[in-house]
Amino acid sequence: MGKSLITGGHGFIGYYLAKLLLDEGEQVVLFDVAPESRLTKGIRDSVKIVHGDLGDWAQVLDVVKDDEIDCIYHAGALLPPVTEQYPAAAYAVNITGTFNVLEAARLFDVESVMYLSTLATFGRDVPPVVPNDASQRPPNMYGVTKVCSERLGEYYHARFGVNFRGIRFPPIIGMGRFDKAQSAYNYLAIQESAMGRPYTIYVDRSTTIALLYVKDAVLGLVALNKAEEGKLTRRVYNLYGFSATAQELVDTVRRYIPDAKIDFKPDQTMIRAVENLPQKLDDTLARRDWGWSPRYSLDSAVEDFIKEVRANRAISE
Ligand SMILES: NC(=O)c1ccc[n+]([C@@H]2O[C@H](COP(=O)([O-])OP(=O)(O)OC[C@H]3O[C@@H](n4cnc5c(N)ncnc54)[C@H](O)[C@@H]3O)[C@@H](O)[C@H]2O)c1
């Protein structure tokens, strides 16, 4: 088995990805500007941890060279609202960071670079079910940095043969997410209820969003990495799990936690921010080219999420 580097390895998706790769017998190196995290504490003896900054070319180069990396899962990034408060930092981490990863992959013949992109690369000028090749005119800095990274990756593939592959994810839910992006109410409603705490949702009951369970997200990344090159017709693919209104989310949580204390206090600014996101992604090409199919529905994702929170209470304290 090979050696995988996960940038942003102490983060939410990095943690689940590391666990999946370890289960598959891979050697795993986590590269992160954070020295440690509540999430990866439990696996720190099974991985190598390298403390470094994606924006620092030499540090990225060093980890790829010194550890003889076969595959880079490039998950490290700044997310909203930080990207919108600090656009220069977003540029340095999300765009220069991707450039540094691609350069390191080119110089040291890394076998593949797997990129984590987002449905936030699409603006409002797209059809309700967003096709893989829809125009990408995002309304915020986060989306701009992710579109730019996708195009950089495609360029490095076309010009230098770097095996760049990416996935555009909808907002991902699961135990261990901590950010405050506009989609955060979805994971918080489940996490807080599982912890026995009340939670107030800041959108309308009818507000709808596309979602994916984190365990499906990392299965998708590993599957795309293993996909036969000859079958790929794109370098970046849309993935989609399920869509839910806020009320459907609450009803599902209450199926498992009947006394969950969730109420609504809609905030128009947050509603508009959520409505900027597409409600459904067309993942036909991922299904056709490399056999993508999500394992989790809203119901089974909520059930598993609650179990994970309760089995690892210290993470969500
Ligand atoms: N969480 C979602 O819903 C979602 C949806 C679509 C795409 N994505 C993408 O998936 C990736 C991972 O997201 P996440 O939810 O795990 O976020 P996260 O914030 O939990 O993890 C990101 C990690 O990147 C690290 N990081 C930040 N700046 C860095 C730097 N300069 N150098 C090295 N590491 C740095 C952070 O310390 C953190 O551990 C991101 O690229 C994000 O854009 C996430």
PDB file of C-alpha atoms in Angstrom, residues 24-149:
ATOM      1  CA  GLU A  24      -7.234   0.250   4.017  1.00  0.00           C
ATOM      2  CA  GLY A  25      -3.630  -0.293   5.159  1.00  0.00           C
ATOM      3  CA  GLU A  26      -2.225   3.020   3.888  1.00  0.00           C
ATOM      4  CA  GLN A  27       0.509   4.969   5.650  1.00  0.00           C
ATOM      5  CA  VAL A  28      -0.860   8.425   6.450  1.00  0.00           C
ATOM      6  CA  VAL A  29       0.854  11.780   6.996  1.00  0.00           C
ATOM      7  CA  LEU A  30      -1.225  14.684   8.327  1.00  0.00           C
ATOM      8  CA  PHE A  31      -0.015  18.180   7.387  1.00  0.00           C
ATOM      9  CA  ASP A  32      -1.730  21.051   9.183  1.00  0.00           C
ATOM     10  CA  VAL A  33      -1.071  24.550  10.476  1.00  0.00           C
ATOM     11  CA  ALA A  34      -2.860  23.512  13.680  1.00  0.00           C
ATOM     12  CA  PRO A  35      -0.485  21.492  15.860  1.00  0.00           C
ATOM     13  CA  GLU A  36      -3.226  19.091  17.013  1.00  0.00           C
ATOM     14  CA  SER A  37      -6.993  18.656  17.167  1.00  0.00           C
ATOM     15  CA  ARG A  38      -9.608  17.027  19.365  1.00  0.00           C
ATOM     16  CA  LEU A  39     -10.517  14.831  16.420  1.00  0.00           C
ATOM     17  CA  THR A  40      -7.140  13.336  15.547  1.00  0.00           C
ATOM     18  CA  LYS A  41      -5.973  12.819  19.156  1.00  0.00           C
ATOM     19  CA  GLY A  42      -7.266   9.244  19.027  1.00  0.00           C
ATOM     20  CA  ILE A  43      -5.284   8.311  15.889  1.00  0.00           C
ATOM     21  CA  ARG A  44      -2.056  10.237  16.520  1.00  0.00           C
ATOM     22  CA  ASP A  45      -0.037   7.070  17.186  1.00  0.00           C
ATOM     23  CA  SER A  46      -1.105   5.585  13.836  1.00  0.00           C
ATOM     24  CA  VAL A  47      -0.173   8.562  11.630  1.00  0.00           C
ATOM     25  CA  LYS A  48       2.765  10.906  11.143  1.00  0.00           C
ATOM     26  CA  ILE A  49       1.946  14.513  11.991  1.00  0.00           C
ATOM     27  CA  VAL A  50       3.772  17.381  10.273  1.00  0.00           C
ATOM     28  CA  HIS A  51       3.120  20.907  11.467  1.00  0.00           C
ATOM     29  CA  GLY A  52       3.268  23.327   8.529  1.00  0.00           C
ATOM     30  CA  ASP A  53       1.637  26.066   6.496  1.00  0.00           C
ATOM     31  CA  LEU A  54       0.204  25.430   3.010  1.00  0.00           C
ATOM     32  CA  GLY A  55       1.108  28.986   2.043  1.00  0.00           C
ATOM     33  CA  ASP A  56       4.806  28.253   2.663  1.00  0.00           C
ATOM     34  CA  TRP A  57       6.176  26.646  -0.474  1.00  0.00           C
ATOM     35  CA  ALA A  58       9.268  25.165   1.192  1.00  0.00           C
ATOM     36  CA  GLN A  59       7.231  23.472   3.916  1.00  0.00           C
ATOM     37  CA  VAL A  60       4.883  21.863   1.393  1.00  0.00           C
ATOM     38  CA  LEU A  61       7.804  20.792  -0.772  1.00  0.00           C
ATOM     39  CA  ASP A  62       9.637  19.314   2.231  1.00  0.00           C
ATOM     40  CA  VAL A  63       6.774  17.137   3.435  1.00  0.00           C
ATOM     41  CA  VAL A  64       6.126  15.725  -0.049  1.00  0.00           C
ATOM     42  CA  LYS A  65       9.835  15.034  -0.654  1.00  0.00           C
ATOM     43  CA  ASP A  66      10.887  13.825   2.814  1.00  0.00           C
ATOM     44  CA  ASP A  67       7.955  11.467   3.241  1.00  0.00           C
ATOM     45  CA  GLU A  68       8.018  10.133  -0.327  1.00  0.00           C
ATOM     46  CA  ILE A  69       4.307  10.760  -0.747  1.00  0.00           C
ATOM     47  CA  ASP A  70       2.321   8.765  -3.347  1.00  0.00           C
ATOM     48  CA  CYS A  71      -1.004  10.590  -3.112  1.00  0.00           C
ATOM     49  CA  ILE A  72      -1.949  14.021  -1.787  1.00  0.00           C
ATOM     50  CA  TYR A  73      -5.484  14.554  -0.496  1.00  0.00           C
ATOM     51  CA  HIS A  74      -5.592  18.340  -0.501  1.00  0.00           C
ATOM     52  CA  ALA A  75      -8.201  19.160   2.155  1.00  0.00           C
ATOM     53  CA  GLY A  76      -6.447  22.079   3.883  1.00  0.00           C
ATOM     54  CA  ALA A  77      -8.255  25.375   3.427  1.00  0.00           C
ATOM     55  CA  LEU A  78      -9.870  28.343   5.105  1.00  0.00           C
ATOM     56  CA  LEU A  79     -13.676  28.211   5.030  1.00  0.00           C
ATOM     57  CA  PRO A  80     -16.383  30.879   5.335  1.00  0.00           C
ATOM     58  CA  PRO A  81     -16.886  33.141   7.228  1.00  0.00           C
ATOM     59  CA  VAL A  82     -13.086  33.438   7.736  1.00  0.00           C
ATOM     60  CA  THR A  83     -12.495  33.640   3.948  1.00  0.00           C
ATOM     61  CA  GLU A  84     -14.889  36.584   3.709  1.00  0.00           C
ATOM     62  CA  GLN A  85     -13.400  38.406   6.725  1.00  0.00           C
ATOM     63  CA  TYR A  86      -9.794  37.859   5.573  1.00  0.00           C
ATOM     64  CA  PRO A  87      -9.656  37.623   1.743  1.00  0.00           C
ATOM     65  CA  ALA A  88      -5.861  37.966   1.663  1.00  0.00           C
ATOM     66  CA  ALA A  89      -5.480  35.002   4.020  1.00  0.00           C
ATOM     67  CA  ALA A  90      -7.996  33.066   1.897  1.00  0.00           C
ATOM     68  CA  TYR A  91      -5.901  33.791  -1.192  1.00  0.00           C
ATOM     69  CA  ALA A  92      -2.662  32.711   0.518  1.00  0.00           C
ATOM     70  CA  VAL A  93      -4.022  29.463   1.963  1.00  0.00           C
ATOM     71  CA  ASN A  94      -6.588  28.366  -0.631  1.00  0.00           C
ATOM     72  CA  ILE A  95      -4.996  29.524  -3.892  1.00  0.00           C
ATOM     73  CA  THR A  96      -1.256  29.729  -3.190  1.00  0.00           C
ATOM     74  CA  GLY A  97      -1.633  26.601  -1.049  1.00  0.00           C
ATOM     75  CA  THR A  98      -3.116  24.671  -3.989  1.00  0.00           C
ATOM     76  CA  PHE A  99      -0.404  26.001  -6.281  1.00  0.00           C
ATOM     77  CA  ASN A 100       2.255  24.796  -3.813  1.00  0.00           C
ATOM     78  CA  VAL A 101       0.656  21.343  -3.616  1.00  0.00           C
ATOM     79  CA  LEU A 102       0.522  21.042  -7.425  1.00  0.00           C
ATOM     80  CA  GLU A 103       4.130  22.190  -7.820  1.00  0.00           C
ATOM     81  CA  ALA A 104       5.304  19.678  -5.223  1.00  0.00           C
ATOM     82  CA  ALA A 105       3.315  16.946  -7.011  1.00  0.00           C
ATOM     83  CA  ARG A 106       4.919  17.899 -10.327  1.00  0.00           C
ATOM     84  CA  LEU A 107       8.475  18.074  -8.969  1.00  0.00           C
ATOM     85  CA  PHE A 108       8.311  14.803  -7.033  1.00  0.00           C
ATOM     86  CA  ASP A 109       6.153  12.739  -9.411  1.00  0.00           C
ATOM     87  CA  VAL A 110       3.317  12.239  -6.940  1.00  0.00           C
ATOM     88  CA  GLU A 111       0.873   9.683  -8.363  1.00  0.00           C
ATOM     89  CA  SER A 112      -2.310  11.657  -7.704  1.00  0.00           C
ATOM     90  CA  VAL A 113      -3.634  14.875  -6.187  1.00  0.00           C
ATOM     91  CA  MET A 114      -7.193  14.642  -4.872  1.00  0.00           C
ATOM     92  CA  TYR A 115      -8.850  18.025  -4.416  1.00  0.00           C
ATOM     93  CA  LEU A 116     -11.810  18.877  -2.180  1.00  0.00           C
ATOM     94  CA  SER A 117     -13.943  21.493  -3.905  1.00  0.00           C
ATOM     95  CA  THR A 118     -17.434  22.703  -3.165  1.00  0.00           C
ATOM     96  CA  LEU A 119     -20.878  23.509  -4.508  1.00  0.00           C
ATOM     97  CA  ALA A 120     -20.075  27.053  -3.355  1.00  0.00           C
ATOM     98  CA  THR A 121     -18.120  27.403  -6.628  1.00  0.00           C
ATOM     99  CA  PHE A 122     -21.521  27.900  -8.329  1.00  0.00           C
ATOM    100  CA  GLY A 123     -23.397  31.178  -8.183  1.00  0.00           C
ATOM    101  CA  ARG A 124     -27.134  31.799  -8.505  1.00  0.00           C
ATOM    102  CA  ASP A 125     -27.012  31.822 -12.328  1.00  0.00           C
ATOM    103  CA  VAL A 126     -27.275  28.019 -12.557  1.00  0.00           C
ATOM    104  CA  PRO A 127     -30.186  25.577 -13.136  1.00  0.00           C
ATOM    105  CA  PRO A 128     -31.901  24.214  -9.978  1.00  0.00           C
ATOM    106  CA  VAL A 129     -30.176  20.831 -10.419  1.00  0.00           C
ATOM    107  CA  VAL A 130     -26.648  22.013 -11.158  1.00  0.00           C
ATOM    108  CA  PRO A 131     -24.940  20.114 -14.008  1.00  0.00           C
ATOM    109  CA  ASN A 132     -21.267  19.170 -13.706  1.00  0.00           C
ATOM    110  CA  ASP A 133     -20.218  21.753 -16.287  1.00  0.00           C
ATOM    111  CA  ALA A 134     -22.430  24.664 -15.188  1.00  0.00           C
ATOM    112  CA  SER A 135     -20.883  28.137 -15.122  1.00  0.00           C
ATOM    113  CA  GLN A 136     -18.939  28.857 -11.929  1.00  0.00           C
ATOM    114  CA  ARG A 137     -19.429  32.477 -10.885  1.00  0.00           C
ATOM    115  CA  PRO A 138     -19.405  32.282  -7.083  1.00  0.00           C
ATOM    116  CA  PRO A 139     -20.687  35.163  -4.957  1.00  0.00           C
ATOM    117  CA  ASN A 140     -17.979  34.939  -2.283  1.00  0.00           C
ATOM    118  CA  MET A 141     -14.205  34.760  -1.815  1.00  0.00           C
ATOM    119  CA  TYR A 142     -14.371  31.140  -0.670  1.00  0.00           C
ATOM    120  CA  GLY A 143     -15.985  30.070  -3.948  1.00  0.00           C
ATOM    121  CA  VAL A 144     -13.533  32.150  -5.959  1.00  0.00           C
ATOM    122  CA  THR A 145     -10.541  30.446  -4.302  1.00  0.00           C
ATOM    123  CA  LYS A 146     -12.026  27.015  -4.949  1.00  0.00           C
ATOM    124  CA  VAL A 147     -12.818  27.707  -8.648  1.00  0.00           C
ATOM    125  CA  CYS A 148      -9.304  29.024  -9.071  1.00  0.00           C
ATOM    126  CA  SER A 149      -7.867  25.866  -7.494  1.00  0.00           C
TER     127      SER A 149
END
